[in-house]
C-alpha positions as a Python dict, from the first residue, in 0.01 Angstrom:
ca = {
    (1, 'M'): (0, 0, 0),
    (2, 'L'): (-34, 340, -163),
    (3, 'L'): (223, 458, -415),
    (4, 'V'): (269, 800, -575),
    (5, 'D'): (508, 833, -868),
    (6, 'G'): (615, 475, -801),
    (7, 'E'): (724, 545, -443),
    (8, 'P'): (549, 426, -125),
    (9, 'V'): (360, 692, 68),
    (10, 'L'): (521, 710, 412),
    (11, 'C'): (306, 735, 723),
    (12, 'S'): (449, 773, 1074),
    (13, 'S'): (109, 694, 1231),
    (14, 'A'): (92, 343, 1084),
    (15, 'G'): (192, 166, 1408),
    (16, 'A'): (-51, -63, 1585),
    (17, 'A'): (-77, 179, 1878),
    (18, 'S'): (-183, 477, 1665),
    (19, 'R'): (-516, 632, 1759),
    (20, 'T'): (-825, 563, 1550),
    (21, 'G'): (-821, 759, 1225),
    (22, 'A'): (-468, 896, 1267),
    (23, 'V'): (-332, 704, 967),
    (24, 'G'): (-602, 833, 737),
    (25, 'M'): (-566, 1192, 854),
    (26, 'E'): (-189, 1190, 806),
    (27, 'L'): (-221, 1032, 461),
    (28, 'V'): (-485, 1281, 346),
    (29, 'A'): (-269, 1575, 454),
    (30, 'A'): (35, 1437, 270),
    (31, 'L'): (-155, 1349, -47),
    (32, 'A'): (-343, 1680, -62),
    (33, 'A'): (-11, 1868, -49),
    (34, 'H'): (173, 1647, -299),
    (35, 'P'): (274, 1867, -597),
    (36, 'G'): (226, 1592, -856),
    (37, 'L'): (-121, 1504, -730),
    (38, 'R'): (-219, 1871, -711),
    (39, 'D'): (-109, 1915, -1073),
    (40, 'A'): (-305, 1605, -1176),
    (41, 'A'): (-615, 1741, -999),
    (42, 'D'): (-576, 2076, -1176),
    (43, 'R'): (-551, 1903, -1514),
    (44, 'L'): (-861, 1696, -1439),
    (45, 'K'): (-1059, 2003, -1332),
    (46, 'A'): (-954, 2186, -1648),
    (47, 'A'): (-1057, 1902, -1879),
    (48, 'P'): (-1386, 1946, -2069),
    (49, 'E'): (-1684, 1764, -1926),
    (50, 'T'): (-1813, 1463, -2119),
    (51, 'R'): (-2192, 1450, -2152),
    (52, 'I'): (-2321, 1092, -2156),
    (53, 'S'): (-2649, 1033, -2340),
    (54, 'A'): (-2816, 697, -2397),
    (55, 'G'): (-3029, 592, -2689),
    (56, 'R'): (-2851, 777, -2967),
    (57, 'E'): (-2702, 585, -3256),
    (58, 'G'): (-2338, 495, -3208),
    (59, 'A'): (-2340, 582, -2837),
    (60, 'P'): (-2068, 391, -2649),
    (61, 'R'): (-2176, 105, -2425),
    (62, 'H'): (-2163, 233, -2071),
    (63, 'V'): (-2240, 128, -1715),
    (64, 'Y'): (-2369, 384, -1468),
    (65, 'V'): (-2305, 357, -1093),
    (66, 'F'): (-2539, 517, -839),
    (67, 'Q'): (-2454, 617, -482),
    (68, 'R'): (-2339, 321, -269),
    (69, 'E'): (-2315, 99, -577),
    (70, 'Y'): (-2014, -46, -756),
    (71, 'A'): (-1953, -211, -1091),
    (72, 'T'): (-1655, -401, -1226),
    (73, 'V'): (-1650, -399, -1606),
    (74, 'D'): (-1472, -586, -1884),
    (75, 'P'): (-1343, -361, -2165),
    (76, 'A'): (-1445, -625, -2417),
    (77, 'R'): (-1808, -555, -2325),
    (78, 'V'): (-1818, -200, -2188),
    (79, 'E'): (-1653, 114, -2323),
    (80, 'L'): (-1733, 361, -2043),
    (81, 'V'): (-1808, 330, -1673),
    (82, 'G'): (-1878, 616, -1439),
    (83, 'T'): (-2094, 802, -1192),
    (84, 'D'): (-2214, 1153, -1112),
    (85, 'E'): (-2431, 1343, -859),
    (86, 'A'): (-2147, 1322, -606),
    (87, 'T'): (-2127, 1607, -356),
    (88, 'T'): (-1991, 1482, -22),
    (89, 'C'): (-1948, 1131, -171),
    (90, 'I'): (-1622, 1011, -328),
    (91, 'G'): (-1588, 811, -648),
    (92, 'V'): (-1325, 537, -647),
    (93, 'V'): (-1167, 389, -961),
    (94, 'I'): (-946, 79, -942),
    (95, 'R'): (-798, -57, -1265),
    (96, 'N'): (-583, -358, -1349),
    (97, 'N'): (-364, -221, -1628),
    (98, 'R'): (-267, -567, -1752),
    (99, 'T'): (-624, -695, -1805),
    (100, 'E'): (-787, -349, -1833),
    (101, 'M'): (-1060, -468, -1595),
    (102, 'T'): (-1196, -159, -1418),
    (103, 'S'): (-1403, -120, -1103),
    (104, 'V'): (-1587, 199, -1006),
    (105, 'S'): (-1774, 274, -684),
    (106, 'H'): (-1963, 570, -541),
    (107, 'M'): (-1869, 568, -172),
    (108, 'D'): (-2090, 759, 71),
    (109, 'F'): (-2010, 643, 426),
    (110, 'P'): (-1693, 532, 607),
    (111, 'K'): (-1847, 208, 739),
    (112, 'I'): (-1891, 63, 389),
    (113, 'V'): (-1536, 141, 272),
    (114, 'E'): (-1347, -168, 390),
    (115, 'G'): (-1607, -418, 270),
    (116, 'G'): (-1672, -216, -45),
    (117, 'L'): (-1309, -212, -152),
    (118, 'K'): (-1295, -589, -105),
    (119, 'Q'): (-1596, -623, -334),
    (120, 'M'): (-1429, -402, -596),
    (121, 'L'): (-1112, -612, -594),
    (122, 'E'): (-1282, -951, -627),
    (123, 'L'): (-1294, -956, -1007),
    (124, 'L'): (-982, -752, -1083),
    (125, 'G'): (-756, -1057, -1049),
    (126, 'D'): (-429, -1111, -866),
    (127, 'D'): (-144, -908, -1005),
    (128, 'S'): (200, -826, -871),
    (129, 'A'): (192, -493, -1052),
    (130, 'P'): (18, -202, -878),
    (131, 'F'): (-341, -125, -968),
    (132, 'D'): (-416, 232, -1075),
    (133, 'V'): (-645, 423, -839),
    (134, 'H'): (-832, 751, -884),
    (135, 'L'): (-1017, 925, -600),
    (136, 'I'): (-1256, 1194, -727),
    (137, 'G'): (-1531, 1386, -550),
    (138, 'G'): (-1610, 1525, -211),
    (139, 'F'): (-1513, 1878, -115),
    (140, 'S'): (-1426, 2094, 185),
    (141, 'D'): (-1771, 2074, 337),
    (142, 'A'): (-1635, 2070, 693),
    (143, 'S'): (-1607, 2451, 685),
    (144, 'T'): (-1964, 2494, 565),
    (145, 'K'): (-2145, 2544, 895),
    (146, 'V'): (-2394, 2785, 745),
    (147, 'V'): (-2581, 2749, 417),
    (148, 'R'): (-2681, 3079, 261),
    (149, 'S'): (-2978, 3122, 28),
    (150, 'S'): (-3194, 3421, -61),
    (151, 'G'): (-3051, 3625, 223),
    (152, 'K'): (-3133, 3360, 484),
    (153, 'K'): (-2892, 3146, 684),
    (154, 'H'): (-2955, 2784, 778),
    (155, 'I'): (-2740, 2589, 1022),
    (156, 'K'): (-2624, 2258, 874),
    (157, 'Q'): (-2421, 1974, 1024),
    (158, 'E'): (-2061, 1983, 903),
    (159, 'G'): (-1807, 1738, 772),
    (160, 'Y'): (-1892, 1433, 559),
    (161, 'S'): (-1625, 1422, 288),
    (162, 'Y'): (-1319, 1436, 513),
    (163, 'P'): (-1382, 1127, 734),
    (164, 'L'): (-1487, 931, 425),
    (165, 'C'): (-1169, 1024, 240),
    (166, 'C'): (-954, 942, 543),
    (167, 'K'): (-1108, 596, 567),
    (168, 'I'): (-1059, 522, 196),
    (169, 'V'): (-688, 611, 189),
    (170, 'E'): (-627, 429, 519),
    (171, 'V'): (-778, 104, 391),
    (172, 'L'): (-589, 129, 61),
    (173, 'H'): (-263, 199, 245),
    (174, 'K'): (-303, -99, 478),
    (175, 'S'): (-382, -342, 194),
    (176, 'Q'): (-131, -603, 76),
    (177, 'Q'): (-215, -499, -280),
    (178, 'Q'): (-18, -207, -420),
    (179, 'F'): (-219, 90, -550),
    (180, 'H'): (-67, 359, -768),
    (181, 'L'): (-262, 675, -687),
    (182, 'R'): (-311, 866, -1013),
    (183, 'S'): (-578, 1119, -911),
    (184, 'F'): (-654, 1276, -574),
    (185, 'C'): (-918, 1529, -679),
    (186, 'V'): (-1094, 1549, -343),
    (187, 'L'): (-1152, 1787, -52),
    (188, 'E'): (-966, 2119, -97),
    (189, 'N'): (-832, 2001, -433),
    (190, 'N'): (-1196, 1977, -553),
    (191, 'T'): (-1356, 2283, -392),
    (192, 'T'): (-1489, 2608, -529),
    (193, 'A'): (-1756, 2853, -405),
    (194, 'D'): (-2076, 3002, -540),
    (195, 'S'): (-2163, 3372, -541),
    (196, 'L'): (-2300, 3344, -186),
    (197, 'G'): (-1983, 3188, -52),
    (198, 'N'): (-2114, 2833, -22),
    (199, 'A'): (-1846, 2569, -80),
    (200, 'L'): (-1913, 2342, -380),
    (201, 'P'): (-1736, 2051, -549),
    (202, 'V'): (-1570, 2133, -880),
    (203, 'I'): (-1618, 1779, -1015),
    (204, 'G'): (-1925, 1578, -918),
    (205, 'G'): (-1905, 1310, -1187),
    (206, 'F'): (-1659, 1128, -1407),
    (207, 'V'): (-1628, 855, -1663),
    (208, 'V'): (-1350, 601, -1729),
    (209, 'Q'): (-1258, 486, -2078),
    (210, 'T'): (-1206, 117, -2011),
    (211, 'S'): (-962, 52, -2296),
    (212, 'S'): (-722, 330, -2200),
    (213, 'G'): (-796, 401, -1835),
    (214, 'V'): (-836, 773, -1911),
    (215, 'V'): (-1062, 949, -1661),
    (216, 'T'): (-1253, 1267, -1752),
    (217, 'P'): (-1519, 1479, -1579),
    (218, 'A'): (-1866, 1374, -1688),
    (219, 'S'): (-2236, 1421, -1637),
    (220, 'F'): (-2511, 1181, -1735),
    (221, 'D'): (-2850, 1254, -1890),
    (222, 'M'): (-3142, 1114, -1690),
    (223, 'N'): (-3201, 845, -1954),
    (224, 'S'): (-2839, 730, -1922),
    (225, 'R'): (-2869, 663, -1548),
    (226, 'C'): (-3025, 331, -1622),
    (227, 'P'): (-3164, 72, -1597),
    (228, 'D'): (-3418, 79, -1313),
    (229, 'E'): (-3324, 426, -1198),
    (230, 'V'): (-3592, 488, -934),
    (231, 'V'): (-3564, 144, -773),
    (232, 'R'): (-3188, 180, -754),
    (233, 'R'): (-3226, 521, -590),
    (234, 'I'): (-3467, 370, -338),
    (235, 'R'): (-3213, 101, -248),
    (236, 'V'): (-2972, 377, -145),
    (237, 'S'): (-3234, 522, 90),
    (238, 'V'): (-3345, 195, 252),
    (239, 'C'): (-3030, -19, 254),
    (240, 'S'): (-2903, 133, 579),
    (241, 'Y'): (-3199, -35, 751),
    (242, 'D'): (-3151, -369, 572),
    (243, 'P'): (-2897, -594, 754),
    (244, 'T'): (-2818, -766, 424),
    (245, 'W'): (-2614, -462, 319),
    (246, 'L'): (-2433, -372, 639),
    (247, 'G'): (-2075, -279, 554),
    (248, 'R'): (-2120, -356, 185),
    (249, 'L'): (-2176, -179, -145),
    (250, 'L'): (-2497, -257, -330),
    (251, 'E'): (-2463, -529, -592),
    (252, 'T'): (-2591, -413, -928),
    (253, 'Y'): (-2398, -532, -1233),
    (254, 'D'): (-2297, -882, -1349),
    (255, 'T'): (-1951, -846, -1502),
    (256, 'Q'): (-1937, -1183, -1673),
    (257, 'C'): (-2275, -1156, -1847),
    (258, 'D'): (-2298, -779, -1903),
    (259, 'V'): (-2640, -768, -1738),
    (260, 'F'): (-2777, -565, -1451),
    (261, 'R'): (-2890, -774, -1154),
    (262, 'I'): (-3050, -527, -918),
    (263, 'A'): (-3014, -715, -591),
    (264, 'P'): (-3313, -674, -357),
    (265, 'A'): (-3327, -438, -63),
    (266, 'C'): (-3628, -441, 167),
    (267, 'W'): (-3831, -161, 321),
    (268, 'M'): (-4101, -161, 586),
    (269, 'P'): (-4463, -76, 497),
    (270, 'D'): (-4442, 242, 707),
    (271, 'W'): (-4194, 381, 455),
    (272, 'A'): (-4502, 476, 251),
    (273, 'D'): (-4622, 696, 539),
    (274, 'I'): (-4276, 843, 584),
    (275, 'A'): (-4256, 916, 212),
    (276, 'S'): (-4598, 1079, 217),
    (277, 'S'): (-4492, 1303, 504),
    (278, 'L'): (-4164, 1400, 336),
    (279, 'N'): (-4347, 1478, 15),
    (280, 'Q'): (-4535, 1754, 199),
    (281, 'L'): (-4212, 1948, 258),
    (282, 'S'): (-4127, 2252, 51),
    (283, 'D'): (-3836, 2227, -191),
    (284, 'S'): (-3605, 2419, 45),
    (285, 'E'): (-3706, 2195, 335),
    (286, 'V'): (-3634, 1885, 123),
    (287, 'L'): (-3284, 2015, 58),
    (288, 'M'): (-3216, 2090, 424),
    (289, 'Q'): (-3356, 1763, 559),
    (290, 'C'): (-3255, 1516, 289),
    (291, 'S'): (-2913, 1632, 169),
    (292, 'T'): (-2570, 1629, 329),
    (293, 'S'): (-2483, 1935, 116),
    (294, 'P'): (-2797, 2136, 35),
    (295, 'A'): (-2615, 2423, -135),
    (296, 'A'): (-2421, 2186, -361),
    (297, 'E'): (-2697, 1964, -496),
    (298, 'P'): (-2779, 1960, -870),
    (299, 'P'): (-3106, 2122, -982),
    (300, 'H'): (-3286, 1788, -1017),
    (301, 'F'): (-3217, 1671, -659),
    (302, 'V'): (-3560, 1758, -519),
    (303, 'E'): (-3738, 1613, -824),
    (304, 'N'): (-3550, 1285, -776),
    (305, 'E'): (-3644, 1270, -408),
    (306, 'R'): (-4012, 1321, -491),
    (307, 'R'): (-4002, 1045, -754),
    (308, 'I'): (-3862, 810, -489),
    (309, 'W'): (-4135, 901, -243),
    (310, 'K'): (-4408, 859, -503),
    (311, 'Y'): (-4282, 507, -579),
    (312, 'L'): (-4276, 413, -209),
    (313, 'I'): (-4627, 550, -159),
    (314, 'N'): (-4754, 345, -453),
    (315, 'N'): (-4548, 34, -367),
    (316, 'P'): (-4545, -11, 13),
    (317, 'D'): (-4470, -385, -14),
    (318, 'W'): (-4110, -434, -124),
    (319, 'G'): (-4189, -793, -219),
    (320, 'E'): (-4390, -667, -514),
    (321, 'T'): (-4081, -490, -645),
    (322, 'F'): (-3860, -794, -580),
    (323, 'P'): (-4090, -1099, -619),
    (324, 'N'): (-3961, -1404, -430),
    (325, 'H'): (-3673, -1187, -308),
    (326, 'K'): (-3505, -1223, -648),
    (327, 'P'): (-3298, -961, -833),
    (328, 'R'): (-3450, -752, -1110),
    (329, 'I'): (-3255, -850, -1424),
    (330, 'F'): (-3197, -630, -1728),
    (331, 'H'): (-3026, -732, -2053),
    (332, 'R'): (-2855, -496, -2293),
    (333, 'T'): (-3030, -475, -2631),
    (334, 'S'): (-2872, -435, -2972),
    (335, 'D'): (-2918, -56, -2964),
    (336, 'G'): (-2747, -28, -2624),
    (337, 'S'): (-3062, 23, -2417),
    (338, 'W'): (-3183, -214, -2145),
    (339, 'S'): (-3473, -459, -2138),
    (340, 'R'): (-3622, -618, -1825),
    (341, 'Y'): (-3581, -996, -1821),
    (342, 'S'): (-3733, -1067, -1482),
}
C-alpha cells in the first residue's frame, strides 16, 4: 500500500473489474498533483548535484547500479548507493528505516517491475513499519513525437516513462507491505526543455546516503561505474533475449559479502555481426536507432554503445566471458577499488 504523509493513497479504480492499467494511471495523476510531493520534487531538483569519483583517497564506499540492475546494501559496508544515465528509465529506492538496509534499482520496462520489486524486498526484512520509497527519473517523453537537431526533424516513437511509472506505483499500491512515498520526481515533475524545445529530464541520476536515507541528485565518473562496466552494459542489451532474466532485474551485488557477482547473460554468436553492422552507423543514426530518448542522452551515450559493440565483435562466444556459466566475481580492495576474483 502506498502512503503519503502517513495517509493511504485512495484509488477508485482498485476493484477487481478495473481495466488493465487503470489503477496505475489514476495513482500517477493523484501523486503528480499532490502538493507535498510536488514540493519535495522541487527541493530535490534544486539540490546541488553530487559528483561521485572512485579511486581518490577518502572516497566513500559506494555501489553503482546500471540499467535493469538492482542492489541491496548494508550501511555497515556501503556508504552510498545510486545510479545515473536515466532518461526514460525510473530509479526506485526502498529503505527499511529500522535496519537502514537500502535497495536501489534502475527500472526500464514495465514487464520487469513486479518481479524486480520482489527481488528488491527480499533482503530488506519484514517490518510492520512502512518502508520509505523514492521514485526518481523519467520525464514527459510522451509528448516528444519529433526530435529536433540542427534544423532537422526526426520522427521518434513516443511514450516510455509513463507506462513504466504507472506499473511501478500500481505494484507498490497493491502490495501488502506499506510504502511511504517520499519522492515522486518523475514525468512532468522531472521535465525541462532544451533550446530546441526537446523535452529532457531534470534529474537523471541520484545517490542515497545509506546511514541517513538522504537522497540527492548525482552523476558518476566513468571510473566509478564499476566494476566490469562494459560487460554489465552488454547484459542490459542481451538479457531481453535470455529466458533466464524474463521478468527479473539483473543480479549484480552480493549484499552479505560486499562483492560484485556479475551473473551471466548469454548472447548468440551472430551478435558480433549485428554489432559490426551497428558500428557502421553515424553518431546521429546511433542515437535514433539505439535510444528511447535521443535528444536527452548524455554526451557519452554513443561512445558507450560503440564500446559495447567492440566487445561483442571481439568476444562472440559468451562462454568465454562467463566460463562454465559462472558469475564474474569482484572483491573490494583496501583503497575502495575492485579486483577480479574469478
